[in-house]
Coordinates of C-alpha atoms and ligand atoms in Angstrom, one line a residue:
M1 CA 120.3 155.5 6.6
K2 CA 123.5 155.3 4.5
T3 CA 126.6 155.1 6.7
I4 CA 127.1 152.4 9.2
G5 CA 130.0 152.1 11.7
I6 CA 130.7 148.8 13.4
I7 CA 132.6 149.1 16.7
G8 CA 134.7 145.9 17.0
G9 CA 134.1 145.6 13.3
C10 CA 137.2 143.3 12.5
G11 CA 136.1 140.4 14.7
H12 CA 134.1 137.3 13.9
V13 CA 130.8 139.0 14.1
G14 CA 131.8 142.4 12.8
I15 CA 133.3 141.3 9.5
P16 CA 130.4 139.1 8.3
L17 CA 127.9 141.9 9.2
G18 CA 130.1 144.6 7.6
L19 CA 130.4 142.6 4.4
A20 CA 126.7 141.8 4.3
L21 CA 125.8 145.5 4.7
A22 CA 128.4 146.6 2.1
H23 CA 127.0 144.0 -0.2
K24 CA 123.6 145.7 0.2
N25 CA 125.1 149.1 -0.8
F26 CA 125.6 150.7 2.7
D27 CA 128.8 152.6 3.3
V28 CA 130.4 150.6 6.1
T29 CA 133.3 151.4 8.3
L30 CA 134.8 148.9 10.6
F31 CA 136.1 150.5 13.7
D32 CA 138.6 148.3 15.7
I33 CA 141.5 148.7 18.1
N34 CA 143.3 145.8 16.6
T35 CA 145.7 147.5 14.1
A36 CA 146.9 144.3 12.6
A37 CA 143.3 143.2 11.7
V38 CA 142.5 146.7 10.4
E39 CA 145.5 146.7 8.1
Q40 CA 144.7 143.2 6.9
I41 CA 141.2 144.1 6.0
N42 CA 142.3 147.2 4.1
H43 CA 144.8 145.0 2.2
C44 CA 141.9 142.8 1.3
I45 CA 143.1 140.0 3.6
L46 CA 140.6 138.2 6.0
P47 CA 142.1 137.8 9.6
F48 CA 140.4 134.4 9.9
R49 CA 138.5 131.9 7.8
E50 CA 134.9 132.8 6.8
E51 CA 133.3 130.9 3.9
G52 CA 132.2 133.3 1.1
A53 CA 133.7 136.4 2.7
A54 CA 136.8 136.8 0.5
E55 CA 134.7 137.6 -2.7
I56 CA 132.6 140.2 -1.0
L57 CA 135.6 141.8 0.6
R58 CA 137.3 142.1 -2.8
A59 CA 134.2 143.6 -4.3
H60 CA 133.7 146.3 -1.7
I61 CA 137.0 147.2 0.0
A62 CA 138.1 150.8 -0.6
K63 CA 134.7 151.4 -2.4
N64 CA 132.0 151.3 0.2
L65 CA 133.9 149.4 2.9
A66 CA 136.9 150.3 5.0
A67 CA 138.5 149.5 8.3
T68 CA 140.1 152.1 10.7
T69 CA 141.5 152.7 14.1
D70 CA 140.5 156.4 13.8
M71 CA 137.5 156.5 16.1
R72 CA 136.9 160.2 15.4
R73 CA 135.0 159.1 12.3
I74 CA 132.4 157.4 14.5
R75 CA 130.4 160.8 14.6
E76 CA 130.1 160.7 10.8
Q77 CA 127.9 157.5 10.9
D78 CA 124.1 157.3 10.7
A79 CA 124.1 154.2 12.7
V80 CA 126.7 152.8 15.1
V81 CA 126.7 149.0 15.8
F82 CA 128.5 147.6 18.8
V83 CA 129.8 144.0 18.6
T84 CA 132.3 143.8 21.4
G85 CA 131.4 141.0 23.9
T86 CA 130.4 140.1 27.5
P87 CA 132.9 137.5 28.6
V88 CA 132.6 135.5 31.8
D89 CA 135.4 135.8 34.4
E90 CA 137.4 133.0 36.0
H91 CA 134.4 132.3 38.4
H92 CA 132.0 132.0 35.5
N93 CA 130.3 135.3 36.3
P94 CA 129.4 137.6 33.3
K95 CA 131.5 140.8 33.1
I96 CA 128.5 142.9 32.4
N97 CA 130.4 146.2 32.5
D98 CA 132.6 145.3 29.6
V99 CA 130.2 146.3 26.9
I100 CA 128.9 149.3 28.9
K101 CA 132.6 150.5 29.4
V102 CA 133.2 150.3 25.6
I103 CA 130.1 152.4 24.9
K104 CA 131.1 155.0 27.6
T105 CA 134.6 155.2 25.9
Y106 CA 132.9 156.3 22.6
L107 CA 130.1 158.5 24.1
E108 CA 131.8 161.7 23.3
L109 CA 132.3 160.7 19.7
M110 CA 128.6 159.8 19.2
T111 CA 125.7 162.1 18.4
K112 CA 122.1 162.0 19.6
D113 CA 120.7 161.5 16.1
Q114 CA 122.5 158.3 15.5
L115 CA 120.8 154.9 15.8
V116 CA 122.8 152.8 18.2
V117 CA 122.6 149.0 17.5
L118 CA 123.7 146.5 20.1
R119 CA 124.8 143.3 18.3
S120 CA 126.8 141.6 21.0
T121 CA 125.5 138.9 23.3
I122 CA 124.6 140.6 26.5
F123 CA 123.4 139.8 30.0
P124 CA 119.6 140.3 30.4
G125 CA 118.9 143.8 31.5
T126 CA 121.9 145.3 29.8
T127 CA 120.0 147.0 27.0
D128 CA 117.8 148.9 29.5
L129 CA 121.0 150.0 31.4
I130 CA 122.5 151.3 28.1
I131 CA 119.2 153.1 27.2
N132 CA 119.5 154.9 30.5
L133 CA 123.2 155.7 29.9
L134 CA 122.4 157.2 26.4
N135 CA 119.3 159.1 27.9
D136 CA 121.6 160.6 30.4
A137 CA 124.1 161.6 27.8
F138 CA 121.8 162.9 25.0
G139 CA 118.4 163.4 26.7
V140 CA 117.1 160.9 24.1
T141 CA 117.9 157.3 22.9
K142 CA 117.4 155.7 19.6
L143 CA 118.7 152.2 20.2
A144 CA 117.9 148.6 19.1
F145 CA 119.2 145.4 20.5
C146 CA 119.7 143.2 17.4
P147 CA 121.5 140.0 18.5
E148 CA 123.8 138.1 16.0
R149 CA 123.0 134.4 15.7
I150 CA 125.2 133.2 12.9
V151 CA 127.4 130.1 13.3
Q152 CA 131.1 130.8 13.0
G153 CA 132.6 130.1 9.7
K154 CA 129.3 130.1 7.9
G155 CA 128.3 133.6 8.9
I156 CA 127.9 135.0 5.3
E157 CA 125.6 132.3 4.2
E158 CA 123.5 132.4 7.5
I159 CA 123.3 136.2 7.8
F160 CA 121.2 136.4 4.7
N161 CA 118.9 133.6 5.7
L162 CA 118.2 133.9 9.5
P163 CA 115.3 136.0 10.9
Q164 CA 116.5 139.1 12.6
I165 CA 115.3 139.9 16.0
I166 CA 114.9 143.6 16.7
A167 CA 114.3 144.9 20.2
P168 CA 113.9 148.7 20.0
S169 CA 113.8 151.5 22.6
S170 CA 111.2 153.4 20.6
E171 CA 109.1 153.2 17.3
E172 CA 111.6 155.4 15.6
A173 CA 114.5 153.2 16.5
Y174 CA 112.5 150.2 15.3
Q175 CA 111.8 151.8 11.9
E176 CA 115.5 152.7 11.5
A177 CA 116.8 149.3 12.5
C178 CA 114.3 147.8 10.0
L179 CA 115.8 149.9 7.3
I180 CA 119.1 148.2 7.9
F181 CA 118.2 144.6 8.7
S182 CA 115.3 144.2 6.3
K183 CA 118.0 144.5 3.6
I184 CA 119.9 141.6 4.7
S185 CA 117.3 139.4 6.5
P186 CA 114.3 137.6 5.2
R187 CA 112.2 138.2 8.3
I188 CA 112.1 140.6 11.3
I189 CA 110.9 139.6 14.8
R190 CA 110.1 142.4 17.1
L191 CA 110.6 141.8 20.8
A192 CA 111.1 143.7 24.0
P193 CA 114.8 144.1 25.0
K194 CA 114.8 141.6 27.8
E195 CA 112.9 139.0 25.6
A196 CA 115.5 139.4 22.9
E197 CA 118.4 139.1 25.3
L198 CA 116.9 135.8 26.6
V199 CA 116.3 134.5 23.0
K200 CA 120.0 135.0 22.2
L201 CA 121.2 133.3 25.4
I202 CA 118.6 130.4 25.2
T203 CA 119.5 129.8 21.5
N204 CA 123.2 129.1 22.4
T205 CA 122.4 127.3 25.7
W206 CA 120.0 125.0 23.9
R207 CA 122.9 124.0 21.5
Y208 CA 125.2 123.4 24.6
L209 CA 122.7 121.2 26.3
E210 CA 122.2 119.1 23.2
F211 CA 125.9 118.5 23.0
A212 CA 126.0 117.7 26.7
A213 CA 123.2 115.1 26.3
A214 CA 125.2 113.4 23.4
N215 CA 128.5 113.6 25.4
E216 CA 127.0 112.1 28.5
F217 CA 125.5 109.2 26.5
Y218 CA 128.9 108.8 24.8
M219 CA 130.7 108.4 28.3
M220 CA 127.9 106.3 29.7
V221 CA 128.0 103.8 26.8
E222 CA 131.8 103.7 26.2
N223 CA 132.3 103.2 30.0
E224 CA 130.4 100.0 29.6
G225 CA 132.9 98.8 26.9
I226 CA 130.3 99.3 24.1
D227 CA 130.9 101.3 21.0
F228 CA 128.8 104.4 21.3
Y229 CA 128.2 104.8 17.5
T230 CA 126.7 101.4 17.1
V231 CA 124.1 102.5 19.7
Y232 CA 123.8 106.0 18.3
N233 CA 123.3 104.9 14.7
A234 CA 120.6 102.4 15.8
V235 CA 118.8 105.2 17.8
K236 CA 118.8 107.5 14.8
A237 CA 118.2 105.0 11.9
D238 CA 114.8 106.0 10.3
Y239 CA 113.6 107.3 13.7
P240 CA 112.3 110.9 13.1
R241 CA 112.2 111.9 16.8
A242 CA 116.0 111.4 17.0
A243 CA 116.8 113.2 13.8
H244 CA 118.4 116.2 15.6
F245 CA 120.4 114.0 18.1
P246 CA 123.9 115.4 17.7
K247 CA 127.1 113.3 17.7
A248 CA 129.3 113.5 20.8
G249 CA 132.2 116.0 20.6
L250 CA 134.2 118.7 22.3
A251 CA 131.7 121.5 22.8
A252 CA 133.9 124.6 23.0
G253 CA 134.5 128.0 21.4
P254 CA 133.9 131.5 22.6
C255 CA 130.1 131.4 22.9
L256 CA 128.2 128.3 24.1
F257 CA 129.9 127.9 27.5
K258 CA 130.0 131.6 28.2
D259 CA 126.2 132.1 27.3
T260 CA 125.2 129.1 29.4
M261 CA 127.0 130.6 32.4
Q262 CA 125.3 133.9 31.7
L263 CA 122.0 132.3 31.8
S264 CA 122.9 130.5 35.0
A265 CA 124.0 133.8 36.6
F266 CA 120.7 135.4 35.4
Y267 CA 118.7 132.6 37.0
Q268 CA 120.6 133.2 40.3
N269 CA 122.5 129.9 39.8
N270 CA 119.4 127.8 39.9
F271 CA 120.0 126.6 36.3
F272 CA 120.8 123.0 37.2
L273 CA 120.6 121.7 33.7
G274 CA 123.0 124.4 32.5
Q275 CA 125.5 123.7 35.3
A276 CA 125.2 119.9 34.6
A277 CA 125.9 120.6 30.9
M278 CA 129.0 122.5 31.8
L279 CA 130.3 119.7 34.0
I280 CA 129.7 117.1 31.3
N281 CA 131.2 119.1 28.4
E282 CA 134.1 120.3 30.4
G283 CA 134.6 116.8 31.8
L284 CA 134.8 115.1 28.4
P285 CA 138.5 115.9 27.8
N286 CA 139.4 114.0 31.0
F287 CA 137.2 111.0 30.0
L288 CA 139.0 110.8 26.6
V289 CA 142.4 110.9 28.2
R290 CA 141.4 108.1 30.6
Q291 CA 140.0 106.1 27.6
L292 CA 143.3 106.3 25.8
E293 CA 145.2 105.5 29.0
K294 CA 143.2 102.3 29.3
K295 CA 143.7 101.3 25.7
M296 CA 147.4 101.9 25.9
D297 CA 147.9 100.5 29.4
G298 CA 149.3 103.8 30.6
I299 CA 150.6 106.9 28.8
S300 CA 153.4 108.1 30.9
H301 CA 156.4 108.9 28.7
K302 CA 154.6 107.8 25.6
K303 CA 154.1 110.1 22.6
I304 CA 150.5 111.1 22.2
A305 CA 149.2 113.1 19.3
I306 CA 146.3 115.4 19.4
L307 CA 144.9 115.9 15.9
G308 CA 143.0 119.2 15.7
M309 CA 143.5 122.1 18.1
T310 CA 140.9 124.6 16.8
F311 CA 137.5 124.5 18.5
K312 CA 135.6 123.4 15.4
A313 CA 136.2 121.5 12.3
N314 CA 137.6 123.1 9.1
N315 CA 138.1 126.5 11.0
D316 CA 141.1 128.3 12.2
D317 CA 139.7 129.6 15.6
I318 CA 141.3 128.2 18.7
R319 CA 139.4 130.3 21.2
E320 CA 138.4 128.2 24.3
S321 CA 139.2 125.0 22.4
L322 CA 139.1 121.9 24.6
S323 CA 142.0 120.4 22.8
F324 CA 144.3 122.5 25.0
K325 CA 142.6 121.0 28.0
I326 CA 143.4 117.6 26.7
K327 CA 147.0 118.6 26.1
K328 CA 147.3 119.9 29.7
Q329 CA 145.8 116.7 31.1
L330 CA 148.1 114.5 29.0
E331 CA 151.1 116.5 30.1
F332 CA 149.9 116.2 33.8
K333 CA 150.1 112.4 33.2
M334 CA 153.7 112.8 31.9
A335 CA 152.8 111.9 28.3
V336 CA 154.9 113.6 25.6
V337 CA 152.4 115.6 23.6
L338 CA 152.5 116.1 19.9
I339 CA 150.0 118.5 18.3
S340 CA 148.8 118.7 14.7
D341 CA 146.4 121.1 12.9
P342 CA 146.3 122.1 9.3
Y343 CA 145.0 125.6 10.3
L344 CA 147.8 126.4 12.7
N345 CA 151.0 127.6 11.1
A346 CA 153.1 126.7 14.1
A347 CA 152.0 123.0 14.2
P348 CA 154.4 120.4 12.7
P349 CA 153.3 118.5 9.5
L350 CA 150.7 115.7 10.0
D351 CA 152.9 113.0 8.5
E352 CA 155.7 113.8 11.0
V353 CA 153.4 113.6 13.9
L354 CA 151.8 110.4 12.9
K355 CA 155.1 108.8 12.3
Q356 CA 156.1 109.4 15.9
A357 CA 152.8 108.9 17.8
D358 CA 152.2 105.9 20.1
G359 CA 148.6 106.9 20.5
V360 CA 146.2 109.5 19.2
I361 CA 143.2 111.6 20.4
L362 CA 141.1 113.3 17.7
G363 CA 140.6 116.9 18.9
T364 CA 138.9 118.3 15.9
P365 CA 137.5 116.3 12.9
H366 CA 139.0 118.4 10.1
D367 CA 138.3 117.1 6.6
E368 CA 142.1 116.8 6.2
Y369 CA 142.0 113.7 8.7
K370 CA 139.2 111.8 6.9
N371 CA 141.4 109.3 5.1
I372 CA 143.9 108.6 7.9
R373 CA 144.4 104.9 8.8
L374 CA 145.9 104.5 12.2
A375 CA 147.9 101.5 13.4
V376 CA 148.2 102.8 16.9
P377 CA 145.5 103.0 19.7
F378 CA 143.2 106.1 19.3
V379 CA 140.3 107.8 20.7
D380 CA 137.6 109.4 18.6
C381 CA 134.5 110.7 20.4
W382 CA 133.2 112.3 17.2
G383 CA 132.5 109.1 15.4
F384 CA 134.7 110.5 12.5
W385 CA 136.7 107.3 11.8
N386 CA 134.2 105.0 13.3
R387 CA 133.0 103.4 10.1
V388 CA 136.4 103.7 8.3
H389 CA 138.1 101.6 10.9
E390 CA 135.6 98.7 11.0
Ligands
NAD1 N1 131.8 134.4 17.1 C1 130.5 134.1 16.7 O1 130.3 133.3 15.9 C2 129.4 134.9 17.4 C3 128.1 134.6 17.0 C4 127.0 135.3 17.6 C5 127.3 136.3 18.6 N2 128.6 136.5 19.1 C6 128.8 137.5 20.0 O2 129.3 138.7 19.4 C7 130.2 139.4 20.3 C8 131.6 139.5 19.6 O3 132.1 138.2 19.4 P1 133.2 138.0 18.3 O4 133.4 136.5 18.1 O5 133.0 138.8 17.1 O6 134.5 138.5 19.1 P2 136.0 138.9 18.4 O7 136.9 138.9 19.5 O8 136.2 138.1 17.2 O9 135.7 140.4 18.0 C9 135.6 141.5 18.8 C10 136.4 142.6 18.1 O10 136.2 143.8 18.9 C11 137.5 144.5 19.0 N3 137.4 145.4 20.1 C12 137.5 145.0 21.4 N4 137.4 146.1 22.2 C13 137.2 147.1 21.4 C14 137.1 148.5 21.6 N5 137.1 149.0 22.8 N6 136.9 149.3 20.6 C15 136.9 148.9 19.3 N7 137.1 147.5 19.0 C16 137.2 146.7 20.0 C17 138.5 143.4 19.0 O11 139.8 143.9 18.5 C18 137.9 142.4 18.0 O12 138.3 142.6 16.6 C19 130.2 138.5 21.6 O13 129.2 139.1 22.4 C20 129.8 137.2 21.1 O14 129.2 136.4 22.2 C21 129.6 135.8 18.4

């Protein structure tokens, strides 16, 4: 097991995995249709922020790591890892066929001796469908579903520390997947495919539910005119059973919402807790806009700044960010919206935005905003400025 090809390799999951495997001396090729990202990688530039990734990229690029759009080289790989995703559509239904379509596209470039690894988050039952697909094509399947569970931005650190789940189609597939993942992971957990598919979805959904609980408490307490973080800090103070109670915040990004909706579809839409979490988390932007509206006695024609447009702090990823939902709702109420974000090149400088703003909503608690002192009304559901402003 020497050569590993990653399909979708220049994305947020493919790059940390590719770097980790190159660091452990595998020959890694990142296959991607995104020509710009492929060129960036080959020029030793990361297409997005990922802590600790630049050093590994520098050490391995053009040695045992390369990116390419030339898919013919897939057939040269000992193992082929698929990391393209299963999104949900506009009705919140998983587009199960997306990952299957990608695999079908590359079937004629694959060989029956290769280990196929599914690393994407997939709808329960998809691994078995793909095993059947490969059986039909090759008469045999050597496949393992090995879900990625890293948190975005800290993937490099986490990939070497998290246990790796392996759900194989056969003993041979298990042994070969272990040869790869035991090099980067401290512990292997063997499961059946559907068990592993559920582990991945439940992991992300659990996080989404935790944020929803915090967000509903935030809205409940603030609605009463009481400062949420006074209550929150008292709940948590030296009280071990509340140690993991997260702060309120915009729960967004490409995974948590989508995976909760996948689990809901899997449970034939009986997943009331998941649906409630979606309503709460997706309803928070509206609550924040109304909070500011009350504080300012109306926002029509006033200049409102949103600080932070990315979906999480100190990161440059805007996918599914709820700051854009806030922007849309402010515009609907005829406010003049100003945006700021140190990670977006197109956004105007923070000083300029703050000079003009009549009111502020904190969209993302980037470190760059820590020392801001505001003289205008603001809304901060994250509790980021809470103590600073007392
Ligand atoms: N982002 C995360 O932190 C994270 C964590 C765990 C799991 N996941 C899961 O991993 C999967 C991928 O997520 P991501 O965040 O890396 O997405 P991404 O959009 O960052 O990366 C996907 C990559 O696949 C490429 N691609 C798309 N279609 C292709 C094709 N036909 N052939 C070759 N390349 C193709 C894209 O150009 C892109 O570079 C999803 O299932 C997601 O749920 C993501």
